[in-house]
Amino acid sequence: MEQWPYDGGKYGKFSDHLYGDGHKQWLYEYRTINGNHNTDRLISGATTLCSGGSTVLTASGGGTYAWSNGPTTAANTVNSANTYTVTVTNNGCTSTAQSTVTLTTVTATISGATTLCSGGSTILTASGGGTYAWSNGPTTAANTVNSANTYTVTVTNNGCTSTAQSTVTITTTTASITGATTMCVGGSTILTASGGGTYAWSDGATTASTTVNSANTYTVTVTNNGCTSTAQSTVTITTTTASISGATTMCVGGSTILTASGGGTYAWSDGATTASTTVNAANTYTVTVTNNGCTSTAQSTVTITTTTASITGATTMCFGGSTILTASGGGTYAWSDGATTASTTVNAATTYTVTVTNNGCTITAQSTVTITTTTASIAEPRRCALVAARY
């Protein structure tokens, strides 16, 4: 059998022919042989496809085609990872070729804190691709954001894309304190903070509520989702001092007004609920004063001044004479004859009145002075008869 050397799909040889005139002609003959050779060049097309995508494998070199997945055309559209085989038939000769299609899985993910404090920022980091495109502009894996929004990243790898989203919210932490800010001497008040997950008070407490018993400004730091806020409350001590003013002595049948001070509300032992109460009996009166929830008491003892006026001295006198009238029982005296001392000398028959005043109380007394009239008479002398004695 004659052997032909192989040359790139063709078998050929050179031969020479010597003509009679002495020149020689070289001839090259070749034959094309269809065979199973160089099969890796029979299928073209992308051998990687994206999730949910497809690729077209195209066979060449033949008249008819038979693909392992069914198609009988040169072009074969596939959408799953597999090894695809094509059998090419030409002039009764067959050749096979294979192409392995792989699935490129691109899964975009975003990590990073999705809550930020007012005025703060957070870093969102995407993964899963070769290139990145964020909805707010950056083209790197990491994206620093400082506003509340939904951020989308498109990840591209081997021509395949995937998207992921992350919603960033702003945590608004607002600390506030409730509770009475005034307390009584020796008392306490409860301050309660709100707005956070954890609490730190300036007095050392770490709970929402703290009980304090001294006047001060108390600060609480509230922390929520990593964000902090502070609030303050100033506590003062209410000093409630009850006092009573007003005359504590009164005359028989009189009254006096007692007035309390130092509070917002008043409660007297005699039932009065106003600052002032009018009393007309000797007693010890107590008032309870309430101010901002704090109480204080005061007492006042009321006494009755008993003023008794009396006049001593002779109430009769001789014509042209005088007598001394003396009053007692008071601090000051006022006589009807104008005298203002305890004693007054009178020389006329009349009724004298004295007004005695003692501790604001007055009483009167009277004394009637009369003149004794003495009338002198002369008796005639008796006449005596002389009787002669007889001896």
Short mmCIF file of C-alpha atoms in Angstrom, two decimals:
data_model
loop_
_atom_site.label_atom_id
_atom_site.label_comp_id
_atom_site.label_asym_id
_atom_site.label_seq_id
_atom_site.Cartn_x
_atom_site.Cartn_y
_atom_site.Cartn_z
CA MET A 1 0.00 0.00 0.00
CA GLU A 2 1.26 3.37 -0.90
CA GLN A 3 1.78 5.63 2.18
CA TRP A 4 0.84 9.25 2.06
CA PRO A 5 2.23 11.63 4.64
CA TYR A 6 -0.41 13.47 6.78
CA ASP A 7 -0.49 17.23 6.51
CA GLY A 8 -3.17 19.05 8.55
CA GLY A 9 -6.15 16.97 7.51
CA LYS A 10 -4.81 16.11 4.08
CA TYR A 11 -2.63 13.26 2.94
CA GLY A 12 -0.27 14.22 0.05
CA LYS A 13 3.00 13.48 -1.70
CA PHE A 14 5.39 14.98 -4.23
CA SER A 15 6.36 13.10 -7.40
CA ASP A 16 8.54 14.00 -10.35
CA HIS A 17 8.18 13.25 -14.06
CA LEU A 18 11.14 13.40 -16.49
CA TYR A 19 10.21 14.41 -19.97
CA GLY A 20 12.12 13.40 -23.11
CA ASP A 21 13.45 16.83 -23.70
CA GLY A 22 15.22 16.53 -20.46
CA HIS A 23 13.12 18.79 -18.16
CA LYS A 24 11.55 17.55 -14.99
CA GLN A 25 8.13 18.48 -13.57
CA TRP A 26 7.23 18.13 -9.93
CA LEU A 27 3.69 17.15 -9.05
CA TYR A 28 1.91 17.31 -5.65
CA GLU A 29 -1.05 15.09 -5.08
CA TYR A 30 -3.28 15.12 -2.04
CA ARG A 31 -6.36 13.34 -0.77
CA THR A 32 -8.78 14.54 1.88
CA ILE A 33 -9.61 11.96 4.47
CA ASN A 34 -12.58 12.48 6.82
CA GLY A 35 -11.66 11.00 10.13
CA ASN A 36 -11.95 11.48 13.88
CA HIS A 37 -9.16 13.98 14.28
CA ASN A 38 -8.70 17.35 15.98
CA THR A 39 -12.16 17.08 17.59
CA ASP A 40 -11.56 19.80 20.12
CA ARG A 41 -12.10 22.31 17.39
CA LEU A 42 -15.55 20.98 16.45
CA ILE A 43 -17.57 22.81 19.21
CA SER A 44 -17.46 26.53 19.88
CA GLY A 45 -19.37 28.70 22.35
CA ALA A 46 -19.17 29.85 25.97
CA THR A 47 -18.80 26.96 28.37
CA THR A 48 -19.89 28.88 31.48
CA LEU A 49 -23.38 30.14 32.09
CA CYS A 50 -25.04 32.20 34.77
CA SER A 51 -27.74 30.91 37.06
CA GLY A 52 -30.96 31.04 35.06
CA GLY A 53 -29.07 31.79 31.85
CA SER A 54 -28.11 29.82 28.73
CA THR A 55 -25.29 29.42 26.23
CA VAL A 56 -25.15 28.36 22.56
CA LEU A 57 -22.81 25.52 21.63
CA THR A 58 -22.09 25.39 17.89
CA ALA A 59 -20.64 22.34 16.17
CA SER A 60 -18.78 22.46 12.85
CA GLY A 61 -17.19 20.09 10.39
CA GLY A 62 -20.06 18.02 9.19
CA GLY A 63 -23.17 17.60 7.24
CA THR A 64 -25.41 16.35 10.01
CA TYR A 65 -25.27 16.77 13.76
CA ALA A 66 -26.60 14.75 16.65
CA TRP A 67 -26.32 16.24 20.14
CA SER A 68 -26.46 14.17 23.28
CA ASN A 69 -29.30 16.31 24.60
CA GLY A 70 -31.37 15.89 21.42
CA PRO A 71 -30.89 18.78 18.98
CA THR A 72 -29.85 17.87 15.40
CA THR A 73 -28.69 21.29 14.33
CA ALA A 74 -25.23 22.72 14.45
CA ALA A 75 -26.28 25.15 17.15
CA ASN A 76 -27.42 23.83 20.52
CA THR A 77 -28.84 26.13 23.20
CA VAL A 78 -28.28 24.71 26.69
CA ASN A 79 -29.20 26.10 30.14
CA SER A 80 -27.80 23.57 32.58
CA ALA A 81 -24.36 22.45 33.64
CA ASN A 82 -23.41 19.22 31.81
CA THR A 83 -21.05 17.63 29.33
CA TYR A 84 -22.56 17.87 25.87
CA THR A 85 -21.50 15.50 23.04
CA VAL A 86 -22.07 16.07 19.33
CA THR A 87 -21.71 13.44 16.62
CA VAL A 88 -20.84 14.93 13.26
CA THR A 89 -21.52 12.88 10.11
CA ASN A 90 -20.07 13.80 6.73
CA ASN A 91 -19.93 11.55 3.66
CA GLY A 92 -20.68 8.56 5.80
CA CYS A 93 -17.86 9.27 8.19
CA THR A 94 -18.49 10.31 11.79
CA SER A 95 -16.62 12.24 14.39
CA THR A 96 -17.55 13.18 17.97
CA ALA A 97 -16.69 16.13 20.15
CA GLN A 98 -17.50 17.14 23.70
CA SER A 99 -17.93 20.40 25.56
CA THR A 100 -18.40 20.70 29.33
CA VAL A 101 -20.64 23.54 30.43
CA THR A 102 -20.34 24.76 34.03
CA LEU A 103 -22.70 26.96 36.02
CA THR A 104 -21.25 30.10 37.53
CA THR A 105 -23.10 30.80 40.79
CA VAL A 106 -22.88 34.45 41.81
CA THR A 107 -24.52 35.21 45.15
CA ALA A 108 -24.32 38.77 46.35
CA THR A 109 -24.45 39.34 50.11
CA ILE A 110 -24.12 42.44 52.27
CA SER A 111 -22.74 42.50 55.79
CA GLY A 112 -22.41 45.34 58.27
CA ALA A 113 -24.49 47.13 60.87
CA THR A 114 -27.84 48.25 59.53
CA THR A 115 -28.61 50.69 62.30
CA LEU A 116 -26.71 53.89 62.89
CA CYS A 117 -26.86 56.65 65.43
CA SER A 118 -27.98 60.12 64.55
CA GLY A 119 -24.96 61.82 62.99
CA GLY A 120 -23.07 58.52 62.68
CA SER A 121 -22.19 56.15 59.83
CA THR A 122 -21.92 52.44 59.07
CA ILE A 123 -19.90 50.36 56.59
CA LEU A 124 -21.78 47.97 54.31
CA THR A 125 -19.54 45.29 52.77
CA ALA A 126 -20.60 43.25 49.74
CA SER A 127 -19.18 39.86 48.80
CA GLY A 128 -19.59 37.27 46.06
CA GLY A 129 -18.20 38.94 42.98
CA GLY A 130 -15.37 40.39 41.05
CA THR A 131 -16.84 43.85 40.55
CA TYR A 132 -19.35 45.83 42.58
CA ALA A 133 -21.77 48.62 41.77
CA TRP A 134 -23.68 50.27 44.63
CA SER A 135 -26.91 52.19 44.17
CA ASN A 136 -25.36 55.24 45.83
CA GLY A 137 -22.29 55.23 43.57
CA PRO A 138 -19.31 53.36 45.08
CA THR A 139 -17.72 50.57 43.02
CA THR A 140 -15.79 48.92 45.83
CA ALA A 141 -16.86 46.06 48.05
CA ALA A 142 -17.09 48.38 51.08
CA ASN A 143 -19.56 51.26 51.13
CA THR A 144 -19.68 53.85 53.94
CA VAL A 145 -23.16 55.33 54.40
CA ASN A 146 -24.54 57.89 56.85
CA SER A 147 -28.22 58.15 56.03
CA ALA A 148 -31.25 55.94 56.40
CA ASN A 149 -31.99 54.24 53.07
CA THR A 150 -32.17 50.93 51.22
CA TYR A 151 -28.82 50.28 49.54
CA THR A 152 -28.52 47.90 46.57
CA VAL A 153 -25.29 46.32 45.29
CA THR A 154 -24.89 44.59 41.93
CA VAL A 155 -22.14 41.96 41.97
CA THR A 156 -20.63 40.80 38.65
CA ASN A 157 -18.52 37.63 38.31
CA ASN A 158 -17.61 35.85 35.05
CA GLY A 159 -20.25 37.85 33.26
CA CYS A 160 -22.94 36.87 35.76
CA THR A 161 -24.66 39.32 38.09
CA SER A 162 -26.47 39.14 41.41
CA THR A 163 -28.02 41.84 43.55
CA ALA A 164 -28.48 42.26 47.28
CA GLN A 165 -30.12 44.90 49.40
CA SER A 166 -29.60 46.24 52.89
CA THR A 167 -31.90 48.69 54.64
CA VAL A 168 -30.16 51.08 57.01
CA THR A 169 -32.19 52.80 59.69
CA ILE A 170 -31.29 55.58 62.10
CA THR A 171 -31.76 54.78 65.76
CA THR A 172 -33.21 57.81 67.50
CA THR A 173 -32.30 57.55 71.16
CA THR A 174 -33.97 60.20 73.29
CA ALA A 175 -33.39 60.03 77.01
CA SER A 176 -35.97 61.51 79.37
CA ILE A 177 -36.49 61.51 83.13
CA THR A 178 -39.79 61.51 85.01
CA GLY A 179 -40.48 61.69 88.72
CA ALA A 180 -40.97 64.29 91.43
CA THR A 181 -38.12 66.78 91.50
CA THR A 182 -38.94 68.13 94.95
CA MET A 183 -38.80 66.19 98.17
CA CYS A 184 -39.28 66.80 101.85
CA VAL A 185 -36.51 67.08 104.39
CA GLY A 186 -35.50 63.53 105.24
CA GLY A 187 -37.52 62.12 102.35
CA SER A 188 -36.68 60.65 98.94
CA THR A 189 -37.95 60.61 95.36
CA ILE A 190 -37.81 58.09 92.51
CA LEU A 191 -36.41 59.26 89.16
CA THR A 192 -37.27 57.04 86.17
CA ALA A 193 -35.46 57.24 82.82
CA SER A 194 -36.83 56.06 79.48
CA GLY A 195 -35.66 55.74 75.89
CA GLY A 196 -33.01 53.05 75.99
CA GLY A 197 -31.90 49.53 76.54
CA THR A 198 -29.32 50.22 79.22
CA TYR A 199 -29.01 53.03 81.75
CA ALA A 200 -26.12 54.61 83.64
CA TRP A 201 -26.94 57.19 86.35
CA SER A 202 -24.53 59.70 87.79
CA ASP A 203 -25.25 58.25 91.25
CA GLY A 204 -24.12 54.81 90.06
CA ALA A 205 -27.47 53.16 89.41
CA THR A 206 -27.75 51.02 86.26
CA THR A 207 -31.50 50.47 86.22
CA ALA A 208 -34.19 52.62 84.66
CA SER A 209 -35.22 53.94 88.09
CA THR A 210 -33.09 55.30 90.90
CA THR A 211 -34.14 56.43 94.39
CA VAL A 212 -32.41 59.61 95.54
CA ASN A 213 -32.57 61.42 98.88
CA SER A 214 -30.39 64.49 98.44
CA ALA A 215 -30.70 67.71 96.51
CA ASN A 216 -28.59 67.45 93.35
CA THR A 217 -28.61 67.38 89.56
CA TYR A 218 -28.85 63.77 88.40
CA THR A 219 -27.71 62.69 84.91
CA VAL A 220 -28.63 59.48 83.10
CA THR A 221 -26.93 58.11 79.98
CA VAL A 222 -29.25 55.95 77.90
CA THR A 223 -27.77 53.45 75.40
CA ASN A 224 -29.88 51.84 72.67
CA ASN A 225 -28.48 49.85 69.72
CA GLY A 226 -25.09 51.37 70.36
CA CYS A 227 -26.41 54.93 70.40
CA THR A 228 -26.40 57.13 73.50
CA SER A 229 -28.39 60.07 74.80
CA THR A 230 -28.28 61.93 78.12
CA ALA A 231 -30.89 63.68 80.27
CA GLN A 232 -30.75 65.60 83.53
CA SER A 233 -33.11 66.26 86.42
CA THR A 234 -32.48 68.67 89.27
CA VAL A 235 -33.92 67.59 92.62
CA THR A 236 -34.53 70.18 95.33
CA ILE A 237 -35.55 69.83 98.96
CA THR A 238 -38.71 71.64 100.00
CA THR A 239 -38.31 73.19 103.42
CA THR A 240 -41.77 73.56 104.90
CA THR A 241 -41.87 75.55 108.14
CA ALA A 242 -45.26 76.20 109.66
CA SER A 243 -45.75 79.25 111.89
CA ILE A 244 -48.74 80.94 113.54
CA SER A 245 -49.19 84.64 114.13
CA GLY A 246 -51.98 86.53 115.90
CA ALA A 247 -52.94 87.58 119.43
CA THR A 248 -52.82 84.69 121.84
CA THR A 249 -54.85 86.45 124.54
CA MET A 250 -58.43 87.56 124.30
CA CYS A 251 -61.03 89.15 126.46
CA VAL A 252 -63.93 87.35 127.99
CA GLY A 253 -66.56 87.04 125.27
CA GLY A 254 -64.08 88.12 122.61
CA SER A 255 -62.17 86.34 119.85
CA THR A 256 -58.79 86.36 118.12
CA ILE A 257 -57.57 85.54 114.62
CA LEU A 258 -54.75 83.03 114.26
CA THR A 259 -52.95 83.07 110.89
CA ALA A 260 -50.67 80.26 109.67
CA SER A 261 -47.95 80.59 107.02
CA GLY A 262 -45.46 78.37 105.20
CA GLY A 263 -47.61 76.17 103.04
CA GLY A 264 -49.97 75.65 100.19
CA THR A 265 -52.76 74.03 102.20
CA TYR A 266 -53.72 74.27 105.86
CA ALA A 267 -55.55 72.01 108.28
CA TRP A 268 -56.41 73.43 111.72
CA SER A 269 -57.30 71.39 114.77
CA ASP A 270 -60.58 73.33 114.99
CA GLY A 271 -61.49 72.18 111.46
CA ALA A 272 -60.55 75.28 109.50
CA THR A 273 -58.78 74.71 106.16
CA THR A 274 -57.75 78.28 105.41
CA ALA A 275 -54.63 80.09 106.45
CA SER A 276 -56.57 82.05 109.11
CA THR A 277 -59.01 80.84 111.71
CA THR A 278 -61.06 82.86 114.20
CA VAL A 279 -61.20 81.32 117.67
CA ASN A 280 -63.11 82.38 120.78
CA ALA A 281 -62.13 79.79 123.34
CA ALA A 282 -59.02 79.32 125.39
CA ASN A 283 -57.18 76.34 123.90
CA THR A 284 -54.05 75.12 122.16
CA TYR A 285 -54.60 75.29 118.40
CA THR A 286 -52.55 73.17 115.96
CA VAL A 287 -52.15 73.76 112.23
CA THR A 288 -50.71 71.27 109.71
CA VAL A 289 -49.16 73.00 106.72
CA THR A 290 -48.66 71.06 103.45
CA ASN A 291 -46.39 72.31 100.65
CA ASN A 292 -45.30 70.23 97.63
CA GLY A 293 -46.27 67.10 99.49
CA CYS A 294 -44.29 68.05 102.60
CA THR A 295 -45.91 68.80 105.95
CA SER A 296 -45.05 70.82 109.04
CA THR A 297 -47.03 71.61 112.18
CA ALA A 298 -47.20 74.57 114.54
CA GLN A 299 -49.12 75.31 117.73
CA SER A 300 -50.46 78.40 119.43
CA THR A 301 -52.01 78.54 122.92
CA VAL A 302 -54.78 81.08 123.34
CA THR A 303 -55.70 82.31 126.82
CA ILE A 304 -58.55 84.49 128.07
CA THR A 305 -57.58 87.61 129.96
CA THR A 306 -59.86 88.11 132.97
CA THR A 307 -60.00 91.80 133.83
CA THR A 308 -61.83 92.72 137.07
CA ALA A 309 -62.23 96.39 137.90
CA SER A 310 -62.98 97.52 141.46
CA ILE A 311 -63.05 100.84 143.35
CA THR A 312 -62.15 101.34 146.96
CA GLY A 313 -62.31 104.46 149.11
CA ALA A 314 -64.80 106.35 151.30
CA THR A 315 -67.98 107.02 149.48
CA THR A 316 -69.22 109.66 151.94
CA MET A 317 -67.60 112.93 152.71
CA CYS A 318 -68.36 116.05 154.69
CA PHE A 319 -69.62 119.13 153.05
CA GLY A 320 -66.67 120.95 151.61
CA GLY A 321 -64.49 117.89 152.02
CA SER A 322 -63.12 115.27 149.58
CA THR A 323 -62.44 111.54 149.28
CA ILE A 324 -59.99 109.40 147.39
CA LEU A 325 -61.31 106.68 145.08
CA THR A 326 -58.81 103.98 144.04
CA ALA A 327 -59.36 101.56 141.16
CA SER A 328 -57.61 98.20 140.71
CA GLY A 329 -57.45 95.33 138.20
CA GLY A 330 -55.90 96.89 135.15
CA GLY A 331 -52.96 98.31 133.41
CA THR A 332 -54.52 101.64 132.49
CA TYR A 333 -57.35 103.62 133.97
CA ALA A 334 -59.76 106.19 132.65
CA TRP A 335 -62.01 107.96 135.17
CA SER A 336 -65.18 109.75 134.29
CA ASP A 337 -63.73 112.86 135.95
CA GLY A 338 -60.79 112.73 133.52
CA ALA A 339 -58.23 111.18 135.81
CA THR A 340 -55.99 108.48 134.22
CA THR A 341 -54.34 107.15 137.33
CA ALA A 342 -55.50 104.39 139.60
CA SER A 343 -56.59 106.92 142.21
CA THR A 344 -58.59 110.08 141.87
CA THR A 345 -59.56 112.67 144.49
CA VAL A 346 -63.13 113.80 144.22
CA ASN A 347 -65.04 116.45 146.11
CA ALA A 348 -68.43 116.34 144.57
CA ALA A 349 -71.29 114.05 145.22
CA THR A 350 -71.80 111.99 142.07
CA THR A 351 -71.32 108.56 140.57
CA TYR A 352 -67.76 108.02 139.38
CA THR A 353 -66.95 105.49 136.66
CA VAL A 354 -63.53 104.04 135.94
CA THR A 355 -62.64 102.08 132.77
CA VAL A 356 -59.86 99.59 133.40
CA THR A 357 -57.86 98.26 130.41
CA ASN A 358 -55.62 95.17 130.68
CA ASN A 359 -54.12 93.25 127.73
CA GLY A 360 -56.56 94.95 125.42
CA CYS A 361 -59.55 94.03 127.53
CA THR A 362 -61.67 96.63 129.31
CA ILE A 363 -64.07 96.60 132.20
CA THR A 364 -65.80 99.37 134.15
CA ALA A 365 -66.65 99.94 137.78
CA GLN A 366 -68.69 102.62 139.50
CA SER A 367 -68.73 104.26 142.89
CA THR A 368 -71.31 106.78 144.15
CA VAL A 369 -70.00 109.42 146.50
CA THR A 370 -72.38 111.27 148.79
CA ILE A 371 -71.92 114.30 151.05
CA THR A 372 -72.96 113.98 154.68
CA THR A 373 -74.89 117.11 155.87
CA THR A 374 -74.38 117.91 159.65
CA THR A 375 -76.83 120.52 161.24
CA ALA A 376 -75.85 122.06 164.67
CA SER A 377 -78.64 123.23 167.24
CA ILE A 378 -78.48 125.31 170.59
CA ALA A 379 -80.71 124.35 173.59
CA GLU A 380 -82.18 127.03 175.97
CA PRO A 381 -80.90 126.90 179.58
CA ARG A 382 -83.22 125.48 182.12
CA ARG A 383 -84.60 127.68 184.77
CA CYS A 384 -84.15 126.24 188.09
CA ALA A 385 -86.40 127.32 191.10
CA LEU A 386 -84.56 127.98 194.25
CA VAL A 387 -86.16 126.25 197.09
CA ALA A 388 -85.29 127.51 200.49
CA ALA A 389 -84.27 124.91 202.66
CA ARG A 390 -85.87 124.72 205.86
CA TYR A 391 -83.85 123.82 208.77
#
